[in-house]
mmCIF file of C-alpha atoms in Angstrom:
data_model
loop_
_atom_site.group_PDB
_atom_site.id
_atom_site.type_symbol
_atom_site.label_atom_id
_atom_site.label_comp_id
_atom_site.label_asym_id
_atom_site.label_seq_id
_atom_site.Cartn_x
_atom_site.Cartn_y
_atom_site.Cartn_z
ATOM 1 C CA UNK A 56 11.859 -48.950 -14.219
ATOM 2 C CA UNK A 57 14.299 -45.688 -14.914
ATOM 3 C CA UNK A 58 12.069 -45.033 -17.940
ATOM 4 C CA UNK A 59 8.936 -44.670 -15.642
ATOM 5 C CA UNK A 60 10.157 -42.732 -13.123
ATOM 6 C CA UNK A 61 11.297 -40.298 -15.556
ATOM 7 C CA UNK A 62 7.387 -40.443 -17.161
ATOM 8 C CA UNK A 63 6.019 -39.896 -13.824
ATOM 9 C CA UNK A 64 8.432 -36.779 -12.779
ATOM 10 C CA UNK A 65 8.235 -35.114 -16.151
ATOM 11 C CA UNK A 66 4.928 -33.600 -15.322
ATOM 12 C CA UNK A 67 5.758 -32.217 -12.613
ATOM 13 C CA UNK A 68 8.685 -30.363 -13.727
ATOM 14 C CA UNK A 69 6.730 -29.029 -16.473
ATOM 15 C CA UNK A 70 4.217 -27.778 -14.115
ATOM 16 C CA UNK A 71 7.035 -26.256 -11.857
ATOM 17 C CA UNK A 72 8.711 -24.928 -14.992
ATOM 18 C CA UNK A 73 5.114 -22.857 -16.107
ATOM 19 C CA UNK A 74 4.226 -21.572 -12.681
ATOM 20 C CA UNK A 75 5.132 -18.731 -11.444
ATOM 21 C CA UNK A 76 8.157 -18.330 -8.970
ATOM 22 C CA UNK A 77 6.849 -17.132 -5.052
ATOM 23 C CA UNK A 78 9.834 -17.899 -3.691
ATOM 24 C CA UNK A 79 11.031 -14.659 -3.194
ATOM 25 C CA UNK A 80 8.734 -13.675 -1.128
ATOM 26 C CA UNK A 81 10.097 -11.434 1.815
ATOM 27 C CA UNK A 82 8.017 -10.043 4.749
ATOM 28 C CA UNK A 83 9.720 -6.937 5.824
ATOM 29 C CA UNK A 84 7.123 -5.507 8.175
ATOM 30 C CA UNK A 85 4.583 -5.514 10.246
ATOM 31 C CA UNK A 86 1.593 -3.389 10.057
ATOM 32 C CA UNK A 87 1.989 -2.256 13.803
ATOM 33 C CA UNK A 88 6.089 -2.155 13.140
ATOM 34 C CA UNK A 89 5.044 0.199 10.089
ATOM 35 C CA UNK A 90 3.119 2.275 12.275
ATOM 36 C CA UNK A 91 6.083 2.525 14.597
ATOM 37 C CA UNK A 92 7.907 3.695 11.945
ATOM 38 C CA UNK A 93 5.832 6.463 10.142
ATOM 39 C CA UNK A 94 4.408 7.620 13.393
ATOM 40 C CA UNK A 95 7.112 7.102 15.903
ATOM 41 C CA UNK A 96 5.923 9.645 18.483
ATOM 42 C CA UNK A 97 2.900 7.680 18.754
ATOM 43 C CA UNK A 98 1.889 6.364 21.940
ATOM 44 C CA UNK A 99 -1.050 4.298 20.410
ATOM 45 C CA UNK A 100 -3.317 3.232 17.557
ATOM 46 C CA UNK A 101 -6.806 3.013 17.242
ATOM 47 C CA UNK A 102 -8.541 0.872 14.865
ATOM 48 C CA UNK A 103 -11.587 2.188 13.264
ATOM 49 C CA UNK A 104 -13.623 1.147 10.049
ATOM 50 C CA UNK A 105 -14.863 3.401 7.509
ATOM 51 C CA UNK A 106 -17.521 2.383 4.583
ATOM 52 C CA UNK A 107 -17.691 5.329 2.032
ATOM 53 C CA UNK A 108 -20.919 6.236 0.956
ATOM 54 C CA UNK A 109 -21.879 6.227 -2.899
ATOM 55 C CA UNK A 110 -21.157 10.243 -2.881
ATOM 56 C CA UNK A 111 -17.638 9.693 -1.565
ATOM 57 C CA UNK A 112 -17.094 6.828 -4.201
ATOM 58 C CA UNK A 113 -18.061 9.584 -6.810
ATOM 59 C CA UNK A 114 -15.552 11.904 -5.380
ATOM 60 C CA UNK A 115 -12.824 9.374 -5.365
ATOM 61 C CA UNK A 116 -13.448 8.531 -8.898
ATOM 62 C CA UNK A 117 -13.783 12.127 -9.905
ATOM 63 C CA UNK A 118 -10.417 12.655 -8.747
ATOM 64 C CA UNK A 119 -8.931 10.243 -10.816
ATOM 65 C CA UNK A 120 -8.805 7.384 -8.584
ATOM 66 C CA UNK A 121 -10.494 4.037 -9.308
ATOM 67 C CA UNK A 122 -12.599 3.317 -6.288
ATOM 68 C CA UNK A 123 -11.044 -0.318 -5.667
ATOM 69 C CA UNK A 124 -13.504 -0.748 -2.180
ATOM 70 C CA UNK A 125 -16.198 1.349 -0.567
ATOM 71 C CA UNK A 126 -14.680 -0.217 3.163
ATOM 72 C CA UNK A 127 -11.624 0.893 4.530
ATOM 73 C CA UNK A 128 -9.347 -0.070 7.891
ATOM 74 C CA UNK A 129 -7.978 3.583 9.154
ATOM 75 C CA UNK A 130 -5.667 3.057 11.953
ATOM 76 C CA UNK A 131 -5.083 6.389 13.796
ATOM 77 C CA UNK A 132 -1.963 7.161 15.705
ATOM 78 C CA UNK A 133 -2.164 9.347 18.320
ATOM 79 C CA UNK A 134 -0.038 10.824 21.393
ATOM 80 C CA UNK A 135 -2.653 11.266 23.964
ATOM 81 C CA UNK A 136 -5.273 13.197 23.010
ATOM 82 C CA UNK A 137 -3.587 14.604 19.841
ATOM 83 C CA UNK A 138 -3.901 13.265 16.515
ATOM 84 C CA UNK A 139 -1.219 12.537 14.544
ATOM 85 C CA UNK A 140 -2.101 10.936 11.489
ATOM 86 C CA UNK A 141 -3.685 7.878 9.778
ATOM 87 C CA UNK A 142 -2.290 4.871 8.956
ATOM 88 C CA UNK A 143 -3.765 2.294 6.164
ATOM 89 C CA UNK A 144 -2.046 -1.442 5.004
ATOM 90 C CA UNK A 145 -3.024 -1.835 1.680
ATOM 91 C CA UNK A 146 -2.216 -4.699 -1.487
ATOM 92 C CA UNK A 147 -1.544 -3.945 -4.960
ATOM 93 C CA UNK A 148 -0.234 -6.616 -7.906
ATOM 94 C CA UNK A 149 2.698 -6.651 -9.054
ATOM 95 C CA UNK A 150 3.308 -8.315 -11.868
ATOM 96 C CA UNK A 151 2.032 -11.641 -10.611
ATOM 97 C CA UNK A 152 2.015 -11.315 -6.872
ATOM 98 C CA UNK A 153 0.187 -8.910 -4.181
ATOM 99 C CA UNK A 154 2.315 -6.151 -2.571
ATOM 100 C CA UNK A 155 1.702 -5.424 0.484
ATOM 101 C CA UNK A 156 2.324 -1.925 1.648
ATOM 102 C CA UNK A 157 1.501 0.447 4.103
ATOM 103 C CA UNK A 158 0.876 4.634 3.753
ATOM 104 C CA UNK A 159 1.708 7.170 6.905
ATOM 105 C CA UNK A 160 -0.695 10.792 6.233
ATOM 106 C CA UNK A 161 -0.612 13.135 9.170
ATOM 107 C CA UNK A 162 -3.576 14.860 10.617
ATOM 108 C CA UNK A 163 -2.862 17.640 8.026
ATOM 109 C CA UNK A 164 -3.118 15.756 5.134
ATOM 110 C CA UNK A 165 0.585 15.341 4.123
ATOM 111 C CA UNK A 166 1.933 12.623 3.407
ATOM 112 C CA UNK A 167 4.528 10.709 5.697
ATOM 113 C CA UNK A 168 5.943 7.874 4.499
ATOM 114 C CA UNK A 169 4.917 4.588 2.744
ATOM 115 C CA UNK A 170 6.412 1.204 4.069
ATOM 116 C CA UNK A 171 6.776 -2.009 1.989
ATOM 117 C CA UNK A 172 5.083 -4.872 4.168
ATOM 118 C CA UNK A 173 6.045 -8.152 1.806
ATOM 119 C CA UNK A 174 7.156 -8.422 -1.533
ATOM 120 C CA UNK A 175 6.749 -11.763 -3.372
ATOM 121 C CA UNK A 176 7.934 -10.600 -6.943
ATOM 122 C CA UNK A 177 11.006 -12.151 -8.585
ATOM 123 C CA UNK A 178 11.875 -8.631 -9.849
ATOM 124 C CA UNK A 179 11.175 -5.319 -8.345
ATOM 125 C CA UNK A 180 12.032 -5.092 -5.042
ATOM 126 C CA UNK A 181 13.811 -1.740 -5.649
ATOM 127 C CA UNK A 182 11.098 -0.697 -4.471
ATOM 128 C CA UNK A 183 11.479 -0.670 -1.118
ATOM 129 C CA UNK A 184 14.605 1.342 -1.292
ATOM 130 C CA UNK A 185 14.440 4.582 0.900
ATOM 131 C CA UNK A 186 15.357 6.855 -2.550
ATOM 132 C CA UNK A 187 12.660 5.924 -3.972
ATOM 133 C CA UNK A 188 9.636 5.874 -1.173
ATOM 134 C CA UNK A 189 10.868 9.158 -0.226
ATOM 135 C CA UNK A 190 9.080 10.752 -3.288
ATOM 136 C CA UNK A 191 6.150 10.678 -2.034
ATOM 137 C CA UNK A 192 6.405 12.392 1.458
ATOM 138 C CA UNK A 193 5.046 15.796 1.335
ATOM 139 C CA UNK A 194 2.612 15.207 -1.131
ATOM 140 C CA UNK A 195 -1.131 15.787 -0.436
ATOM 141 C CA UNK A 196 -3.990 14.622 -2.162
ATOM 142 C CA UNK A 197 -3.834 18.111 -4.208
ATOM 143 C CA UNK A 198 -0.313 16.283 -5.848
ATOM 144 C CA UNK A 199 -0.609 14.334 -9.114
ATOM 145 C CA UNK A 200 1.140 11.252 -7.241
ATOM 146 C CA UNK A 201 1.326 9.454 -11.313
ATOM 147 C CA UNK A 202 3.943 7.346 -12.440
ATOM 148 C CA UNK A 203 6.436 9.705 -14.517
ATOM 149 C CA UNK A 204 5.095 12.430 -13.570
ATOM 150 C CA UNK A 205 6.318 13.576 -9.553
ATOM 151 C CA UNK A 206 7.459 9.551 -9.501
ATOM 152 C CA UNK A 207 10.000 8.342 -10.978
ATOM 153 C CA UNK A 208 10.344 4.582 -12.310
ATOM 154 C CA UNK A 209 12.590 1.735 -11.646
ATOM 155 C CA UNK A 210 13.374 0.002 -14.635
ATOM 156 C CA UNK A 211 12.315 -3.670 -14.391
ATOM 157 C CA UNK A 212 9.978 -2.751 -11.733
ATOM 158 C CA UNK A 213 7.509 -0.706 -13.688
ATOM 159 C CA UNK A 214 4.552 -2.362 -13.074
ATOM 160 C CA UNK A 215 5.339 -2.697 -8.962
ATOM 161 C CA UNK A 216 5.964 1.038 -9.285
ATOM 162 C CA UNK A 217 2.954 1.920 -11.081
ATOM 163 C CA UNK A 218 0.442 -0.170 -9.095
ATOM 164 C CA UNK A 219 1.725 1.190 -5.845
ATOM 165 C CA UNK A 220 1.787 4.452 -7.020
ATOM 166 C CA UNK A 221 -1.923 4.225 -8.361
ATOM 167 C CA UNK A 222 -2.606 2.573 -4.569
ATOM 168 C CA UNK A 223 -0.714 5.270 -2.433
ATOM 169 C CA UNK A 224 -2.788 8.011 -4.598
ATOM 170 C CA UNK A 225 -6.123 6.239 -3.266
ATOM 171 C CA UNK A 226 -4.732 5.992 -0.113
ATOM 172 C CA UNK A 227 -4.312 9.560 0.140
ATOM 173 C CA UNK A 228 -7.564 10.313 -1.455
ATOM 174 C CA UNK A 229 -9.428 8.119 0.964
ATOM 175 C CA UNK A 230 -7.741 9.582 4.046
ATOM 176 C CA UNK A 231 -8.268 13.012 2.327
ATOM 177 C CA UNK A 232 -12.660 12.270 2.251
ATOM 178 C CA UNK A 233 -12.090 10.966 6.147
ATOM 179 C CA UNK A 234 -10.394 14.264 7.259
ATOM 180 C CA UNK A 235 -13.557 16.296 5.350
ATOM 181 C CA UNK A 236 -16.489 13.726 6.933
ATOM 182 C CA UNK A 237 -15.032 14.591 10.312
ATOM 183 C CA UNK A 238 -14.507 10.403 10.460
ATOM 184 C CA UNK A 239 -11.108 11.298 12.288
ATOM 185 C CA UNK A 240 -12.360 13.044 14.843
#
């Protein structure tokens, strides 16, 4: 009887052994409590849609960025009648896992913050340390936003670095085409 409960369990430990580990999974924020955060003068935020048009797609690719969806959710923060900025959730991979993350641009096109929503990576999560978010506010979609370049890495978390590097860049680019098609107005 010992014997064949030690057959029947050994799959499953093999299975658990191969998959990969979720368990550190952490939600840190809220889209609306990242909102509060990058836009904290904000009295409210308006939801609106935007589908690019196959021109737009051309002009995000042309700039370097790999057009990952044509439909994007801008959320725009303003204090009464003034706008204050845009603010888009986004997921990259990590390694294994989706980020989730969210990117503060003000009206003028510079950058504000980004916020890490949930991480579910066994490694990485340096990432959400304020030293090394704050590279990238103040940069505008004229920066080169790459990896090793004006960001710096965090070893063991290169790939969680990279991908929400490459992600914030879009981000910016996007909100960047929405400021020029008068979509924020």
């Amino acid at each position: 009887m010992a014997r064949m409960s030690v057959l029947l369990a050994a799959p499953a430990l093999v299975g658990a052994a191969l998959a990969p580990a979720s368990a550190f999974a952490v939600n840190y924020l809220t889209v609306e409590q990242a909102g509060k955060l990058l836009f904290a003068e904000a009295d409210r935020f308006e939801q609106r849609y935007w589908q690019l048009d196959a021109e737009q797609l051309q002009k995000l690719a042309a700039s370097g960025v790999k057009p990952r969806s044509a439909r994007w959710t801008l959320r725009l923060a303003w204090r009464g009648k003034e706008l204050l900025g845009v603010l888009v959730a986004d997921e990259v991979i990590g390694k294994f896992e989706l980020i989730s993350y969210a990117v503060g641009v003000g009206a003028d096109g510079v950058l504000k913050g980004v916020e890490i929503l949930a991480y579910r990576e066994s490694h990485g999560s340096e990432i959400r340390l304020p030293a090394w978010r704050k590279q990238f506010v103040g940069k505008t979609a004229a920066a080169p936003i790459k990896l090793g370049d004006d960001i710096a890495n965090i070893s063991g978390a290169t790939l969680s670095c990279g991908h929400v590097t490459e992600g914030v860049k879009r981000i910016v680019q996007v909100i960047e085409l929405a400021r020029r098609s008068a979509v924020l107005a």
